[in-house]
Tab-separated table of C-alpha atoms in Angstrom:
chain	number	residue	atom	x	y	z
A	123	UNK	CA	-21.927	70.242	-88.724
A	124	UNK	CA	-24.391	69.406	-85.928
A	125	UNK	CA	-22.904	66.655	-83.806
A	126	UNK	CA	-24.833	63.426	-83.423
A	127	UNK	CA	-25.889	62.400	-79.919
A	128	UNK	CA	-24.107	59.302	-78.627
A	129	UNK	CA	-25.078	56.839	-75.928
A	130	UNK	CA	-22.408	54.646	-74.353
A	131	UNK	CA	-23.806	51.456	-72.834
A	132	UNK	CA	-21.643	49.499	-70.457
A	133	UNK	CA	-20.185	52.935	-69.747
A	134	UNK	CA	-18.441	52.044	-66.483
A	135	UNK	CA	-16.549	49.039	-67.880
A	136	UNK	CA	-13.064	49.149	-69.386
A	137	UNK	CA	-14.229	49.498	-72.993
A	138	UNK	CA	-16.936	51.978	-72.008
A	139	UNK	CA	-14.306	54.129	-70.316
A	140	UNK	CA	-12.164	54.089	-73.451
A	141	UNK	CA	-15.175	55.300	-75.461
A	142	UNK	CA	-15.549	58.190	-73.005
A	143	UNK	CA	-11.858	59.028	-73.397
A	144	UNK	CA	-11.806	58.906	-77.199
A	145	UNK	CA	-15.057	60.816	-77.744
A	146	UNK	CA	-13.956	63.845	-75.725
A	147	UNK	CA	-13.860	66.748	-78.179
A	148	UNK	CA	-14.909	64.608	-81.153
A	149	UNK	CA	-15.974	66.911	-84.006
A	150	UNK	CA	-18.931	64.750	-85.133
A	151	UNK	CA	-20.195	63.020	-81.978
A	152	UNK	CA	-21.244	64.136	-78.498
A	153	UNK	CA	-21.988	61.859	-75.530
A	154	UNK	CA	-25.500	62.527	-74.244
A	155	UNK	CA	-26.223	59.264	-72.399
A	156	UNK	CA	-24.240	56.903	-70.187
A	157	UNK	CA	-25.909	53.621	-69.290
A	158	UNK	CA	-24.787	50.816	-67.006
A	159	UNK	CA	-26.186	48.414	-64.425
A	160	UNK	CA	-28.844	49.266	-61.863
A	161	UNK	CA	-26.211	49.492	-59.145
A	162	UNK	CA	-24.533	52.339	-61.054
A	163	UNK	CA	-27.739	54.057	-62.180
A	164	UNK	CA	-28.640	57.277	-60.408
A	165	UNK	CA	-25.032	58.144	-59.556
A	166	UNK	CA	-22.773	60.671	-61.183
A	167	UNK	CA	-20.386	59.011	-63.585
A	168	UNK	CA	-17.403	60.006	-61.435
A	169	UNK	CA	-19.029	58.218	-58.489
A	170	UNK	CA	-20.165	55.129	-60.381
A	171	UNK	CA	-16.973	54.358	-62.297
A	172	UNK	CA	-13.673	52.915	-61.105
A	173	UNK	CA	-11.749	55.072	-63.569
A	174	UNK	CA	-8.615	53.380	-64.939
A	175	UNK	CA	-7.663	55.926	-67.607
A	176	UNK	CA	-4.309	57.677	-67.518
A	177	UNK	CA	-5.991	61.094	-67.826
A	178	UNK	CA	-8.775	62.438	-65.576
A	179	UNK	CA	-12.410	61.835	-66.500
A	180	UNK	CA	-13.455	64.577	-68.942
A	181	UNK	CA	-15.101	67.326	-66.915
A	182	UNK	CA	-18.163	67.367	-69.173
A	183	UNK	CA	-18.754	63.681	-68.458
A	184	UNK	CA	-17.804	63.359	-64.779
A	185	UNK	CA	-20.994	65.019	-63.535
A	186	UNK	CA	-23.368	63.217	-65.924
A	187	UNK	CA	-25.865	60.873	-64.310
A	188	UNK	CA	-25.550	57.214	-65.210
A	189	UNK	CA	-28.883	55.717	-66.209
A	190	UNK	CA	-30.144	52.172	-66.155
A	191	UNK	CA	-30.189	50.128	-69.326
A	192	UNK	CA	-33.979	50.063	-68.842
A	193	UNK	CA	-34.156	53.808	-69.469
A	194	UNK	CA	-34.977	55.454	-72.767
A	195	UNK	CA	-31.711	56.877	-74.066
A	196	UNK	CA	-31.657	60.428	-75.477
A	197	UNK	CA	-29.255	59.689	-78.318
A	198	UNK	CA	-29.057	59.045	-82.049
A	199	UNK	CA	-26.991	55.843	-81.817
A	200	UNK	CA	-25.099	53.832	-79.233
A	201	UNK	CA	-21.634	52.436	-78.721
A	202	UNK	CA	-21.789	49.142	-76.865
A	203	UNK	CA	-19.059	48.191	-74.423
A	204	UNK	CA	-21.247	45.463	-72.924
A	205	UNK	CA	-20.006	42.010	-72.028
A	206	UNK	CA	-21.323	39.454	-74.515
A	207	UNK	CA	-23.533	37.821	-71.895
A	208	UNK	CA	-25.540	41.053	-71.730
A	209	UNK	CA	-25.076	42.145	-75.340
A	210	UNK	CA	-26.755	38.921	-76.526
A	211	UNK	CA	-30.109	40.328	-75.402
A	212	UNK	CA	-29.528	44.074	-75.021
A	213	UNK	CA	-28.216	44.871	-78.473
A	214	UNK	CA	-31.102	43.292	-80.461
A	215	UNK	CA	-33.618	45.062	-78.251
A	216	UNK	CA	-31.894	48.395	-78.801
A	217	UNK	CA	-31.831	47.763	-82.543
A	218	UNK	CA	-35.538	46.848	-82.487
A	219	UNK	CA	-36.275	50.274	-80.987
A	220	UNK	CA	-34.490	51.992	-83.856
A	221	UNK	CA	-31.041	52.523	-82.366
A	222	UNK	CA	-28.032	51.864	-84.583
A	223	UNK	CA	-25.756	49.787	-82.330
A	224	UNK	CA	-22.008	49.896	-82.933
A	225	UNK	CA	-20.719	47.068	-80.835
A	226	UNK	CA	-17.451	45.835	-79.408
A	227	UNK	CA	-19.034	42.587	-78.174
A	228	UNK	CA	-18.527	39.214	-79.845
A	229	UNK	CA	-22.233	38.336	-79.827
A	230	UNK	CA	-23.153	39.094	-83.461
A	231	UNK	CA	-19.786	39.259	-85.239
A	232	UNK	CA	-20.338	36.104	-87.238
A	233	UNK	CA	-24.045	36.648	-87.945
A	234	UNK	CA	-24.439	36.520	-91.712
A	235	UNK	CA	-26.304	39.842	-91.916
A	236	UNK	CA	-24.162	41.820	-89.455
A	237	UNK	CA	-21.107	43.667	-90.770
A	238	UNK	CA	-17.829	42.688	-89.103
A	239	UNK	CA	-16.012	45.865	-89.972
A	240	UNK	CA	-12.538	47.370	-90.309
A	241	UNK	CA	-13.062	50.442	-92.520
A	242	UNK	CA	-9.637	50.236	-94.189
A	243	UNK	CA	-10.304	46.598	-95.072
A	244	UNK	CA	-13.966	46.070	-95.992
A	245	UNK	CA	-16.020	49.303	-95.980
A	246	UNK	CA	-18.433	47.847	-98.531
A	247	UNK	CA	-19.606	45.230	-96.000
A	248	UNK	CA	-21.863	47.866	-94.425
A	249	UNK	CA	-24.266	46.944	-97.244
A	250	UNK	CA	-25.287	43.980	-95.050
A	251	UNK	CA	-27.253	46.435	-92.919
A	252	UNK	CA	-29.946	46.393	-95.609
A	253	UNK	CA	-30.573	42.716	-94.785
A	254	UNK	CA	-31.290	43.410	-91.107
A	255	UNK	CA	-34.881	43.756	-89.967
A	256	UNK	CA	-34.906	44.714	-86.310
A	257	UNK	CA	-37.598	47.330	-86.881
A	258	UNK	CA	-37.733	51.145	-86.830
A	259	UNK	CA	-34.451	51.495	-88.705
A	260	UNK	CA	-32.142	50.065	-86.067
A	261	UNK	CA	-29.189	47.837	-86.881
A	262	UNK	CA	-26.032	46.259	-85.449
A	263	UNK	CA	-22.476	46.712	-86.696
A	264	UNK	CA	-19.527	45.040	-84.957
A	265	UNK	CA	-15.783	45.429	-84.816
A	266	UNK	CA	-13.560	42.328	-84.592
A	267	UNK	CA	-11.762	40.787	-81.668
A	268	UNK	CA	-8.732	42.872	-80.651
A	269	UNK	CA	-6.218	40.237	-81.779
A	270	UNK	CA	-8.062	39.687	-85.070
A	271	UNK	CA	-7.731	43.364	-85.960
A	272	UNK	CA	-3.933	43.558	-86.182
A	273	UNK	CA	-3.667	40.220	-87.952
A	274	UNK	CA	-6.295	41.034	-90.587
A	275	UNK	CA	-4.878	44.497	-91.269
A	276	UNK	CA	-1.556	42.831	-92.096
A	277	UNK	CA	-3.096	40.014	-94.149
A	278	UNK	CA	-5.229	42.236	-96.401
A	279	UNK	CA	-2.405	43.685	-98.560
A	280	UNK	CA	-0.897	40.224	-99.038
A	281	UNK	CA	-4.244	38.651	-99.877
A	282	UNK	CA	-4.954	41.355	-102.477
A	283	UNK	CA	-1.500	41.175	-104.049
A	284	UNK	CA	-0.620	37.482	-103.944
A	285	UNK	CA	-3.465	35.450	-102.449
A	286	UNK	CA	-3.283	33.698	-99.092
A	287	UNK	CA	-3.440	29.956	-98.531
A	288	UNK	CA	-2.370	29.454	-94.904
A	289	UNK	CA	-1.500	31.519	-91.841
A	290	UNK	CA	0.188	30.611	-88.591
A	291	UNK	CA	0.000	33.186	-85.799
A	292	UNK	CA	1.251	33.270	-82.214
A	293	UNK	CA	0.028	36.207	-80.144
A	294	UNK	CA	1.512	37.948	-77.129
A	295	UNK	CA	-1.447	39.897	-75.812
A	296	UNK	CA	-1.487	42.760	-73.340
A	297	UNK	CA	-3.141	42.502	-69.938
A	298	UNK	CA	-5.579	45.319	-70.742
A	299	UNK	CA	-7.244	43.005	-73.241
A	300	UNK	CA	-8.683	41.058	-70.307
A	301	UNK	CA	-10.565	44.117	-69.033
A	302	UNK	CA	-10.609	45.196	-65.394
A	303	UNK	CA	-9.695	43.723	-62.925
A	304	UNK	CA	-8.536	41.193	-65.508
A	305	UNK	CA	-5.757	38.674	-64.895
A	306	UNK	CA	-4.881	38.146	-61.191
A	307	UNK	CA	-1.547	39.736	-60.288
A	308	UNK	CA	0.077	36.446	-59.238
A	309	UNK	CA	-0.755	34.992	-62.650
A	310	UNK	CA	0.402	38.063	-64.594
A	311	UNK	CA	3.589	39.130	-62.785
A	312	UNK	CA	6.770	37.787	-64.423
A	313	UNK	CA	4.697	35.156	-66.188
A	314	UNK	CA	3.042	34.171	-69.472
A	315	UNK	CA	-0.426	32.610	-69.546
A	316	UNK	CA	-0.632	30.365	-72.655
A	317	UNK	CA	-4.429	30.337	-72.846
A	318	UNK	CA	-7.089	32.975	-73.484
A	319	UNK	CA	-10.553	31.472	-73.548
A	320	UNK	CA	-12.241	31.609	-76.960
A	321	UNK	CA	-9.504	33.750	-78.495
A	322	UNK	CA	-7.972	31.251	-80.872
A	323	UNK	CA	-11.332	30.385	-82.413
A	324	UNK	CA	-11.932	34.073	-83.185
A	325	UNK	CA	-8.558	34.342	-84.912
A	326	UNK	CA	-9.370	31.308	-87.031
A	327	UNK	CA	-12.792	32.479	-88.253
A	328	UNK	CA	-13.072	36.280	-88.097
A	329	UNK	CA	-10.347	37.111	-90.680
A	330	UNK	CA	-12.056	34.914	-93.262
A	331	UNK	CA	-15.267	36.931	-92.905
A	332	UNK	CA	-13.407	40.252	-92.962
A	333	UNK	CA	-11.465	39.302	-96.096
A	334	UNK	CA	-14.548	37.862	-97.806
A	335	UNK	CA	-16.213	39.449	-100.828
A	336	UNK	CA	-19.653	41.007	-100.913
A	337	UNK	CA	-21.621	39.216	-103.650
A	338	UNK	CA	-25.347	39.748	-104.220
A	339	UNK	CA	-25.851	41.185	-100.746
A	340	UNK	CA	-24.022	38.392	-98.900
A	341	UNK	CA	-20.445	37.734	-97.788
A	342	UNK	CA	-18.544	34.966	-99.499
A	343	UNK	CA	-16.123	34.147	-96.722
A	344	UNK	CA	-12.573	33.160	-97.537
A	345	UNK	CA	-11.249	29.677	-96.782
A	346	UNK	CA	-7.742	30.550	-95.593
A	347	UNK	CA	-6.375	27.961	-93.182
A	348	UNK	CA	-5.375	29.745	-89.962
A	349	UNK	CA	-3.600	28.194	-86.979
A	350	UNK	CA	-3.559	30.381	-83.872
A	351	UNK	CA	-1.927	30.195	-80.441
A	352	UNK	CA	-2.766	32.987	-77.984
A	353	UNK	CA	-0.807	34.045	-74.908
A	354	UNK	CA	-1.336	36.689	-72.228
A	355	UNK	CA	1.913	38.505	-71.392
A	356	UNK	CA	2.799	41.082	-68.688
A	357	UNK	CA	2.556	44.292	-70.725
A	358	UNK	CA	-0.176	46.912	-70.381
A	359	UNK	CA	-1.162	47.852	-73.948
A	360	UNK	CA	-0.410	46.429	-77.385
A	361	UNK	CA	-0.904	42.994	-78.911
A	362	UNK	CA	2.200	41.633	-80.634
A	363	UNK	CA	1.727	38.806	-83.151
A	364	UNK	CA	4.310	36.601	-84.847
A	365	UNK	CA	2.842	35.653	-88.226
A	366	UNK	CA	3.909	33.182	-90.927
A	367	UNK	CA	2.067	33.028	-94.249
A	368	UNK	CA	1.832	30.746	-97.263
A	369	UNK	CA	1.039	32.826	-100.323
A	370	UNK	CA	-0.682	31.931	-103.567
A	371	UNK	CA	2.357	32.901	-105.645
A	372	UNK	CA	6.125	32.775	-105.250
A	373	UNK	CA	7.470	36.222	-104.319
A	374	UNK	CA	10.421	37.660	-102.430
A	375	UNK	CA	10.332	39.237	-98.980
A	376	UNK	CA	11.092	42.566	-100.647
A	377	UNK	CA	7.892	42.188	-102.655
A	378	UNK	CA	5.996	41.382	-99.463
A	379	UNK	CA	7.394	44.542	-97.890
A	380	UNK	CA	6.371	46.591	-100.932
A	381	UNK	CA	2.847	45.175	-100.746
A	382	UNK	CA	2.532	46.467	-97.181
A	383	UNK	CA	3.958	49.874	-98.043
A	384	UNK	CA	1.887	50.365	-101.189
A	385	UNK	CA	-1.481	49.364	-99.746
A	386	UNK	CA	-3.992	52.181	-100.225
A	387	UNK	CA	-6.823	52.425	-97.725
A	388	UNK	CA	-10.223	52.536	-99.498
A	389	UNK	CA	-11.405	55.241	-97.064
A	390	UNK	CA	-8.369	57.494	-97.538
A	391	UNK	CA	-10.346	60.268	-99.252
A	392	UNK	CA	-13.164	60.372	-96.674
A	393	UNK	CA	-11.140	62.349	-94.098
A	394	UNK	CA	-12.514	60.509	-91.084
A	395	UNK	CA	-11.326	62.106	-87.817
A	396	UNK	CA	-10.133	58.860	-86.197
A	397	UNK	CA	-8.374	57.454	-89.272
A	398	UNK	CA	-4.578	57.658	-88.797
A	399	UNK	CA	-2.298	59.335	-91.323
A	400	UNK	CA	-0.525	55.985	-91.729
A	401	UNK	CA	-2.754	52.916	-91.614
A	402	UNK	CA	0.249	50.556	-91.812
A	403	UNK	CA	3.749	51.456	-90.659
A	404	UNK	CA	6.579	49.189	-91.802
A	405	UNK	CA	9.755	49.170	-89.716
A	406	UNK	CA	13.132	48.505	-91.315
A	407	UNK	CA	14.890	48.160	-87.935
A	408	UNK	CA	14.771	44.469	-87.003
A	409	UNK	CA	14.220	45.331	-83.322
A	410	UNK	CA	10.813	46.860	-84.026
A	411	UNK	CA	7.870	47.106	-83.483
A	412	UNK	CA	7.739	47.031	-79.688
A	413	UNK	CA	4.559	47.537	-77.640
A	414	UNK	CA	5.968	50.081	-75.184
A	415	UNK	CA	7.464	52.210	-77.948
A	416	UNK	CA	5.026	51.914	-80.817
A	417	UNK	CA	1.495	51.036	-79.638
A	418	UNK	CA	0.488	54.706	-79.649
A	419	UNK	CA	1.471	55.421	-83.260
A	420	UNK	CA	-1.330	57.241	-85.050
A	421	UNK	CA	-3.078	57.836	-81.742
A	422	UNK	CA	-3.207	54.076	-81.260
A	423	UNK	CA	-4.841	53.498	-84.656
A	424	UNK	CA	-1.751	52.665	-86.747
A	425	UNK	CA	-0.872	48.986	-87.202
A	426	UNK	CA	2.891	48.355	-87.208
A	427	UNK	CA	4.726	45.614	-89.105
A	428	UNK	CA	8.363	44.562	-88.899
A	429	UNK	CA	10.912	41.748	-89.246
A	430	UNK	CA	9.705	40.743	-92.723
A	431	UNK	CA	11.772	37.763	-93.848
A	432	UNK	CA	11.577	34.307	-95.454
A	433	UNK	CA	9.964	31.514	-93.430
A	434	UNK	CA	11.548	28.077	-93.291
A	435	UNK	CA	8.160	26.328	-92.963
A	436	UNK	CA	5.753	28.515	-94.945
A	437	UNK	CA	6.782	31.356	-97.301
A	438	UNK	CA	7.299	34.516	-95.247
A	439	UNK	CA	7.113	35.652	-91.641
A	440	UNK	CA	6.791	38.993	-89.871
A	441	UNK	CA	5.704	40.693	-86.636
A	442	UNK	CA	2.528	42.768	-86.227
A	443	UNK	CA	1.676	45.216	-83.427
A	444	UNK	CA	-1.693	46.864	-82.772
A	445	UNK	CA	-3.103	48.831	-79.845
A	446	UNK	CA	-5.722	46.505	-78.422
A	447	UNK	CA	-7.983	48.965	-76.588
A	448	UNK	CA	-7.836	51.691	-79.258
A	449	UNK	CA	-7.503	50.163	-82.743
A	450	UNK	CA	-8.717	46.804	-81.425
A	451	UNK	CA	-11.722	48.070	-79.462
A	452	UNK	CA	-13.149	51.548	-78.834
A	453	UNK	CA	-11.127	53.425	-81.458
A	454	UNK	CA	-12.063	50.910	-84.113
A	455	UNK	CA	-15.740	51.278	-83.203
A	456	UNK	CA	-15.532	55.087	-83.373
A	457	UNK	CA	-13.964	54.810	-86.838
A	458	UNK	CA	-16.805	52.482	-87.833
A	459	UNK	CA	-19.316	55.128	-86.760
A	460	UNK	CA	-17.507	57.803	-88.751
A	461	UNK	CA	-17.649	55.609	-91.862
A	462	UNK	CA	-21.359	54.923	-91.314
A	463	UNK	CA	-22.040	58.652	-91.023
A	464	UNK	CA	-20.170	59.369	-94.253
A	465	UNK	CA	-22.136	56.602	-95.968
A	466	UNK	CA	-25.414	58.192	-94.848
A	467	UNK	CA	-26.240	55.349	-92.456
A	468	UNK	CA	-26.201	57.450	-89.268
A	469	UNK	CA	-28.512	60.396	-88.786
A	470	UNK	CA	-30.542	62.111	-86.057
A	471	UNK	CA	-33.249	59.856	-84.656
A	472	UNK	CA	-36.903	60.751	-84.371
A	473	UNK	CA	-38.745	60.400	-81.075
A	474	UNK	CA	-38.968	56.780	-80.027
A	475	UNK	CA	-40.837	54.666	-77.544
A	476	UNK	CA	-39.138	53.443	-74.351
A	477	UNK	CA	-37.523	50.037	-74.484
A	478	UNK	CA	-36.796	47.481	-71.794
A	479	UNK	CA	-33.442	45.718	-71.853
A	480	UNK	CA	-31.614	43.602	-69.295
A	481	UNK	CA	-29.107	45.049	-66.871
A	482	UNK	CA	-25.474	44.247	-66.334
A	483	UNK	CA	-22.152	46.031	-66.260
A	484	UNK	CA	-20.025	46.292	-69.392
A	485	UNK	CA	-16.457	45.041	-69.522
């Protein structure tokens, strides 16, 4: 298979760096363009980036020249690690020039014609692409907020099996979710910050779009009542969420556990490289899951669930753990691209005319 050419925009930011990490050696995709702000353009990637990865910059990438976002990108599609303030303008312009844009930004997640995608949850929502009209075959696909991802992955089996009426969730979110440099050290050290701007609103609305049904080319969003409280805690990776649910039918906690264990991913037969062997891992040990021990399960793509038990206020409660920068960000976007390729929605691009998009660093 000839690998598709990938551009990473916002390449020097935290999410852009994670794309670089995860795409090293990918069997289907090859990075051929790195774009960032004008202050980074013209420098080697190793010189332009403040690398925060645990492994060295891949040798094949370190010497690549970073280009300005104003430059024509020699690639078939792009991964966007841009901050929303830049993505608002940059991503539509890229799409209008014929680039498929697979975005981590919040800018277009709730747009009615843009798929908000978790492949194991709603792969059919990619049909929304047909409604987009940016010109020259370009489109935008988004992945959800990092805290939405773990929650929705856990809600899907319950919604399918029993129906969902209400959800209460309290998150304990890793520092890496704030990007770099992120939360000031004197706020983060031995402390909990009980506010993350805009986060609770995303948890209230995004799952209802993700769990919605595709009917006549449009998403019928669900109307599940969700109450969310979001906290930043002093761990590096992994968002832990304490979830209580009210179901549409009366079932036991054992039945809830079986629903998690028996859920079959709709993309299981596609053999996508980034899809984990176990989409959901259910722990029997009441001490688990724990971020330090279990965030990396499935290469960071497995969502872990534990402490399933009756709830005194709603029906049942449990704990969910997901890796926020892999499953909840770059890894989720890479899996989206793999699904799009399998569905015939990604292919080599023909020659295109230069475009002109605004400049700013990704985060």
